[in-house]
Structures are given as C-alpha cells and as structure tokens.
Amino acid sequence: MKIVPVEDFDLRREVEYGTPEQNAAAKRIVQDVKQEGDAALLRYTEELDRTKLTASGLRVTEEELKAAYTKVEPSFVEAISAAARNIRAFHEREKRNSWMDLQPDGSILGQIIRPLKRVGVYVPGGKAAYPSSVLMNVIPAQVAGVPEIVMVTPPATGGKEGINPYILVAAAEAGVHEIYRVGGAQAIAALAYGTETIAPVDKICGPGNIYVALAKREVYGAVDIDSIAGPSEIVVLADEQADPEFVAADLLSQAEHDEMASAILVTPSRQLADAVAAEVKRQLESLPRRDIAAASVEGYGAIIVVESLKEGISVVNRLAPEHLELMVQDPMAIVGLIENAGAIFLGAYSSEPVGDYFAGPNHIIPTNGTARFSSPVDVDDFIKKSSMIYYSKEALLKNGEAIMELARGEGLEAHARAIEVRLKREIEGRD
Amino acid sequence: MKIVPVEDFDLRREVEYGTPEQNAAAKRIVQDVKQEGDAALLRYTEELDRTKLTASGLRVTEEELKAAYTKVEPSFVEAISAAARNIRAFHEREKRNSWMDLQPDGSILGQIIRPLKRVGVYVPGGKAAYPSSVLMNVIPAQVAGVPEIVMVTPPATGGKEGINPYILVAAAEAGVHEIYRVGGAQAIAALAYGTETIAPVDKICGPGNIYVALAKREVYGAVDIDSIAGPSEIVVLADEQADPEFVAADLLSQAEHDEMASAILVTPSRQLADAVAAEVKRQLESLPRRDIAAASVEGYGAIIVVESLKEGISVVNRLAPEHLELMVQDPMAIVGLIENAGAIFLGAYSSEPVGDYFAGPNHIIPTNGTARFSSPVDVDDFIKKSSMIYYSKEALLKNGEAIMELARGEGLEAHARAIEVRLKREIEGRD
C-alpha cells in the first residue's frame, strides 16, 4: 500500500453515465414498457435475461418464499432477523410528526408529514446481490409508514437458476411479499409507469447496473429515485495507539467490494503507516477476493501521513468520505470536528462491517465526496410534506395591506386583488 | 373558462430540457468558467449580459445595498421585513437536533445533524425577479445554520440598469451581504467550482432560465442543486357555499404568473362552476397582465364538475397540485383525506397569496404532480446527516458471530475477518 502526500488525493471521480448506445437502449426499453406494458416486459426478460415467463408467472409466490428458507442456514435467518430488528429500532428514532402552530389571531400554520404511498426496491442479480441492502432499503420505508413496498429482481441471480434464496429470505424477514422476477431497465420502467401486472410506484430505490441507472434517470420526474451510488470508500483516521492489524482488516473489508473501491489511512504516525502497509500485504494473501482487493488498494488506496491529528481532520473533511473510522485515543474529542462524513465509526471495536450489517444505521451512504451535502438513506427519504395554512379573517384584515404591497412590488396585480376582494367585502359587510 | 370532464385532466407535462444547442452552450460555458475562473466569468458577462466588469467590481458593495433602500417605498421595506419574520418563525419549527441512543451494552448510535457550509442562491434578472423568492430560499438556509449564504444575480434586471433594488432590499432584510452581479450558466459554474473572486458552494438553489437550469444539471454531483420547478399550479376544491368572486380571484392570481400556469376549479356544484366562469371573465378584463392570465386560463385552466366532494378529493389526489385551496364548508373534515398537495390553504380567508408572500410556509413547492413524492423547500434542504456508531467491546463480543454470518452469506470474507481479528484478540487476551 503506497504512502503518499495528501495533495495527490481527491476522492471525487467523474461519474459514468454510460455510452450513447447504452443510453439509447435504456431509453428504448423504458418507452416500450411504458407503451406496451407486460408484453414488452416479458419480451425483454426473454431477450435480456434469457428467461421465458408469462404475466401470471412474474410474481414470486408465497411457496417460493417459504422454500427459500429451506435453502439457507438457520443461523443466517437468525442473524438477518436480529439485524432487521436493530435497523428498525434505529430508524424508528428518525420518525417525525406532523405539527401545527396555533397563532394568537386564530390562524393555524403547520406541516403535514405523510409516507409515500408505494415504493419499489430494485435488487440486482449480479455479484452485488446483497441481502443486507434489501433490509437497508425496505425498513426505512416501512418505518416511514409506506403501505405498499414492492421488490423487483432479475429472474436468475448470478447465472444460477432462480432468485438467490438469501435475497428472498431477507425480503420475507423485512416483511416484503410483493416480489416480481424482473430486472434491468424493463423493471424500472414497469415500476415507474405500471403494467397490467405491476402497479406503478411513487419512488424507486436500490442499486443496479448501468442500464438500471440510466433507466432510473430516464423515469425521474414521473417518479422519485434515490441517488446513484459511486464506488464504496473508507477513510481511517488513526493515531499511534491504533492496532495496525485492525486498521488493515478494516481497509481490506472496503477494498474487497470492487476494484474501484477506495481505502485510505490518514495518520500522523509514520510507524503506524509502515505497520499497516505491512499488515495489508500480509492479510491480502489469504483473502478469497484477493485480486479485487489488491486492485482496489493499488488503484485507489493510500496511506497519507500528516503532521498532526488536526491536519488529519482537515484532510478527512476535504475527502468527505462515505465511511470514516476514528481509531484514535479519544474519538469523542474529534467527532465534533468532522464536518463531512456519511457514517462515523468511533474507537477500536466499531469496525465498519458492524455498520454494514448490524448496528442499525443505514449502510446506503453518500459516496464520491457528496457527504458534503447529502445524507445516509433514512426515514426522511420515504415521506413527503405538505404545508398547511389556515388564515383567520382577523389575520387577513391585519396583514392584507402588507401582502398587497409585496404583490404589487412584484408587479403581480391579480395576487393583490385576491386579497383586496376579501378586504373590500369585509369593509362593505360592516356598512 | 371551460368546464370539462375530469378524464381530460392531467397536470403532468413533458419537462423541457432544452435543445441540443442550448445544452452544448451551457456545457461550454460551465467548462470555460471551471477552467479559466474570473476571466471566463467576466468574458461571458460582457458577451451575454452586455456588461463590462472587472473582477473587483463583481461584488455588490455595502453602499449599493444602502442605496437600494432609497429606491423602494418604506412600506415595502416594512412589509418584506414582516414577511421575513413570519417565514423565519415558521421555519424555526422545522429545526432538528442531533440525537443519540445509548444502549445497555454501552454502545452509542446516533445521527449528527449539521448545516451545509456554504449555499448559493440564484436570483434571475428577468420578469421572475421576485424579492419574495429571495426570502424563501435564504431564510430556511439561515435557520438550518448555514454560515455562508451567497447570492448571484445578473448585472442588470429586466433591461434596466443595475440590479432591481427590491431584490437588493430583500437580500439585505434577509441578512445576505455577499452578492455578486453575475447571472446565467456562468454564475452557476462560478458557484459550483469557484473562481478567484467567488468561493465554491455546497448547494445551489433558485430558479432561472433554460441555460441556468441546464448548467445546474451539469454541475450536479460536484454540488447539490434544488429541483427544477415547472409552471405554477393551483387547484381550488370548492362546494356550493364558496364565494365565486374569491374563487375566481384566486384562480387568476395563479394564472397571471405565466401562460403555462394552470388554474383549476374542482366542484360538485354546477351553479358555482357557472358563477366562477362568469367571474373569471369579468375580473380578467381589468387585469394588467390580462393577456398572460387569459392565455393560461385558455390553455391550462379548467372547471371540473364532479359528482361529490368525495370524488373531488380523489381528483385532487390524482392531480397532486402545487397549491390546493379548500373552499368548503368544513375544510378540516377534508384536509386529512388529501394525500398529495404541496401546500394546502383552508377556508375562505386563506387565499393563496397569503402563502406566496407572508404567512410563513415556503412558496417553493413541488410542481407537475411531484407533490406525490416531494415537499416544499424547508430547513431539511440545507442540512446533512452523519450516522454515528460507537460499538462497545461487549457489543462486539455479543454480536460478532452474527455479523460474520451475514458477511459470509454475501461472500465478503474480508468483512468477516475485520470482526474476527478483534474477537480473536479478545479470546487470546483472556488466555
């Protein structure tokens, strides 16, 4: 793992929006499904996913869900169900109530907070078919109160026949029972516009390949979409007392995701830097995903030696990483100075996989420096707000002139008259 | 105003993303400013806004802000300052605190809520140069705690020399003192990437022409942007007791915005429908913006007669309007049944301009049916959240096996080992 100067580092990467050909293909698929419904959906599923289905076979049955349980270890079911409980408990804390403010003049102003009505979760079929991501997308929507959550996933996962049973068990444990075996741009179009079999949704979330991403961009506006995630990142800020074995293991847990993932150590300790570099090399040897992790470490990994923890904090804030571990003597003394980081892990035992799977906070976190202005997925992503304005007659009489002044200042006379017609009526009424 | 069946109505319109030429122009301007900074900014200002400036002349001076006060009526200053107070008071109610959850095993989970650091507000120079929009963008950011708020606006407003003094007074009343006289795609690029004179921001908001909109799309990712608003809309749901003069005035206050604006009455009363149609015709006659309002009413306005209030509610939910007025006997009996509407005005005195200018809720509200899944601008648009995870040694010992189970279920061995290395150390430590 190379030790580099901080100037050489910027997590920002150019976002890939696909080739013109991929764009055109995604656009065509979306248009066809929008216009032809199930017919196009089934045609593309046969053509692209090499699976011949009928409309009535699109939906995963309760029997299949039950059967999936027989294909996974009981310890997995237990673990995912415990994770689901923790994720639910954490997200419950994020819920908000509608509120109102009663004014002395009898007016009432407020904000009505409601769940979205129907949400679609895309679960990819390839190497990124993660049961944990099912929980992380579904549970915040449930906690928000979304009454209808539907999942789509390609008919066969990773070349094997049928849908990955771990995915199905995760869905069932999360409480999702409306699942369709469709993937790709065609599944996104079905969720956005509806077909004879699949009712349209208000929001689509979940990761996917380039066609899925392009289709999501294409349907945005007709429905809401989540943001498109870049490669995963971790920054570990560590001082001389950090355990190099722990630091290296955590860096590698990020690096194994894919060749583009980024694992960075920032430390004022040259000794730790050397020890971690050696540990990374040693631990890499025995990793099943050694090639991927090595490519990530080589291409996007780094150890940045800084002058002081203070400089380290400023480096972290500039990187604005998705995941940040504070492996320092006193993490609480530092956390308040972190301006930009999606998820912050404090101390030696808060290894990133704790948050990836189990602790409760969401693992869908802003990448590519966007933690500067965006946030991990949470309940807020599945609600909508309406302003409520009840203005009393007294309030209008008191404030009507000011409102007309502002409207006329903008040259909007009809706005002023909507107030004036009411004030006049009151004055006439008094005569 | 035409009376039409409900089937003919859908507020959704195709969103305009500009011609390929406009796209290319916006892209080129953004690239040039990104690479050349002030030099390109000044060049495009001269070329497109026909104003020759120097870098040191970009910023509006305190003297100019003071001078603006001498060009507007004192009653305007008073009215806008009262509006600012109300808007601030409403948005204060939306603020949230960071929180944490202390677990019995000593773990601490939480959500850190922080303001964005620097926000840019675009104020257009054309007919949509609204002082009220300055307040509606700036105040939620201030309430969120954003320490730096900067405004950009074209060097000349609507053909006249200099910046509209109403805009400058609104900025000063809101408390914005960093203002630059630049507009168009070049201003957006300066905010996104920074120049020698203008420091880059984390988020850009505010409306603008097609080049501004395309430039915002172009820089999205490097910074956050707000959503791109469509034409304004109002739906009035009214029963037989509603006052046709009030209803017509409110419909026209929306219609005068622009030819594409949409004003719709939904009512079970044929009598009210006829009376409102006649009133609209009468009131239109004397409006200064008669041509615009008439074109809007003609092109996008309608009176929809329904069977019952219940059917009316279902029509409203399908339309998902930006603004909804409930001019019915008992609005409280209906508001709970409204699923989709950006802002809801209750009763005869809650005319839409009350909310446009003065009451306190934001007037930047989802258009084009997107109230189904999005919300008026509020404090949440100017904050970011970080998850915080402190896992105790006890918690890791208790849950480590489950975390490893889940990681291995996903084929991510390095994730499992990041936990295992810690568990092993504990077991060895005990020996």
PDB file of N, CA and C in Angstrom, chain A residues 29 56 111 116 135 207 217 223 226 243 267 384 424:
ATOM      1  N   ILE A  29     -36.026   0.728 -24.148  1.00  0.00           N
ATOM      2  CA  ILE A  29     -36.675  -0.262 -23.285  1.00  0.00           C
ATOM      3  C   ILE A  29     -37.753   0.410 -22.425  1.00  0.00           C
ATOM      4  N   SER A  56     -48.597 -14.146 -15.530  1.00  0.00           N
ATOM      5  CA  SER A  56     -49.001 -14.694 -14.228  1.00  0.00           C
ATOM      6  C   SER A  56     -47.819 -15.320 -13.492  1.00  0.00           C
ATOM      7  N   GLN A 111     -47.182  21.725   9.209  1.00  0.00           N
ATOM      8  CA  GLN A 111     -46.556  20.864   8.221  1.00  0.00           C
ATOM      9  C   GLN A 111     -47.168  19.468   8.403  1.00  0.00           C
ATOM     10  N   LEU A 116     -44.816   8.149   1.649  1.00  0.00           N
ATOM     11  CA  LEU A 116     -45.152   7.875   0.260  1.00  0.00           C
ATOM     12  C   LEU A 116     -46.106   6.686   0.244  1.00  0.00           C
ATOM     13  N   LEU A 135     -32.704  -5.109   3.391  1.00  0.00           N
ATOM     14  CA  LEU A 135     -33.148  -4.542   4.670  1.00  0.00           C
ATOM     15  C   LEU A 135     -32.971  -3.026   4.697  1.00  0.00           C
ATOM     16  N   PRO A 207     -29.698  -0.242  -5.893  1.00  0.00           N
ATOM     17  CA  PRO A 207     -28.622  -0.157  -6.884  1.00  0.00           C
ATOM     18  C   PRO A 207     -28.861  -1.094  -8.072  1.00  0.00           C
ATOM     19  N   ARG A 217     -32.640   7.392 -14.298  1.00  0.00           N
ATOM     20  CA  ARG A 217     -32.547   8.796 -14.713  1.00  0.00           C
ATOM     21  C   ARG A 217     -33.657   9.144 -15.709  1.00  0.00           C
ATOM     22  N   VAL A 223     -41.540   9.570 -11.386  1.00  0.00           N
ATOM     23  CA  VAL A 223     -41.409   9.057 -10.015  1.00  0.00           C
ATOM     24  C   VAL A 223     -40.129   9.647  -9.426  1.00  0.00           C
ATOM     25  N   ASP A 226     -33.745   7.323  -5.900  1.00  0.00           N
ATOM     26  CA  ASP A 226     -32.681   7.596  -4.943  1.00  0.00           C
ATOM     27  C   ASP A 226     -31.460   8.064  -5.720  1.00  0.00           C
ATOM     28  N   ASP A 243      -4.373  -0.156  16.478  1.00  0.00           N
ATOM     29  CA  ASP A 243      -3.867  -1.501  16.220  1.00  0.00           C
ATOM     30  C   ASP A 243      -3.733  -1.705  14.712  1.00  0.00           C
ATOM     31  N   THR A 267      -2.927   9.279   8.945  1.00  0.00           N
ATOM     32  CA  THR A 267      -2.331   9.163  10.287  1.00  0.00           C
ATOM     33  C   THR A 267      -1.137  10.098  10.461  1.00  0.00           C
ATOM     34  N   LYS A 384     -43.274  12.645   2.537  1.00  0.00           N
ATOM     35  CA  LYS A 384     -43.458  13.913   1.824  1.00  0.00           C
ATOM     36  C   LYS A 384     -44.164  14.850   2.786  1.00  0.00           C
ATOM     37  N   LYS A 424     -62.332  44.226   0.833  1.00  0.00           N
ATOM     38  CA  LYS A 424     -63.488  45.056   0.435  1.00  0.00           C
ATOM     39  C   LYS A 424     -64.784  44.474   0.969  1.00  0.00           C
TER      40      LYS A 424
END
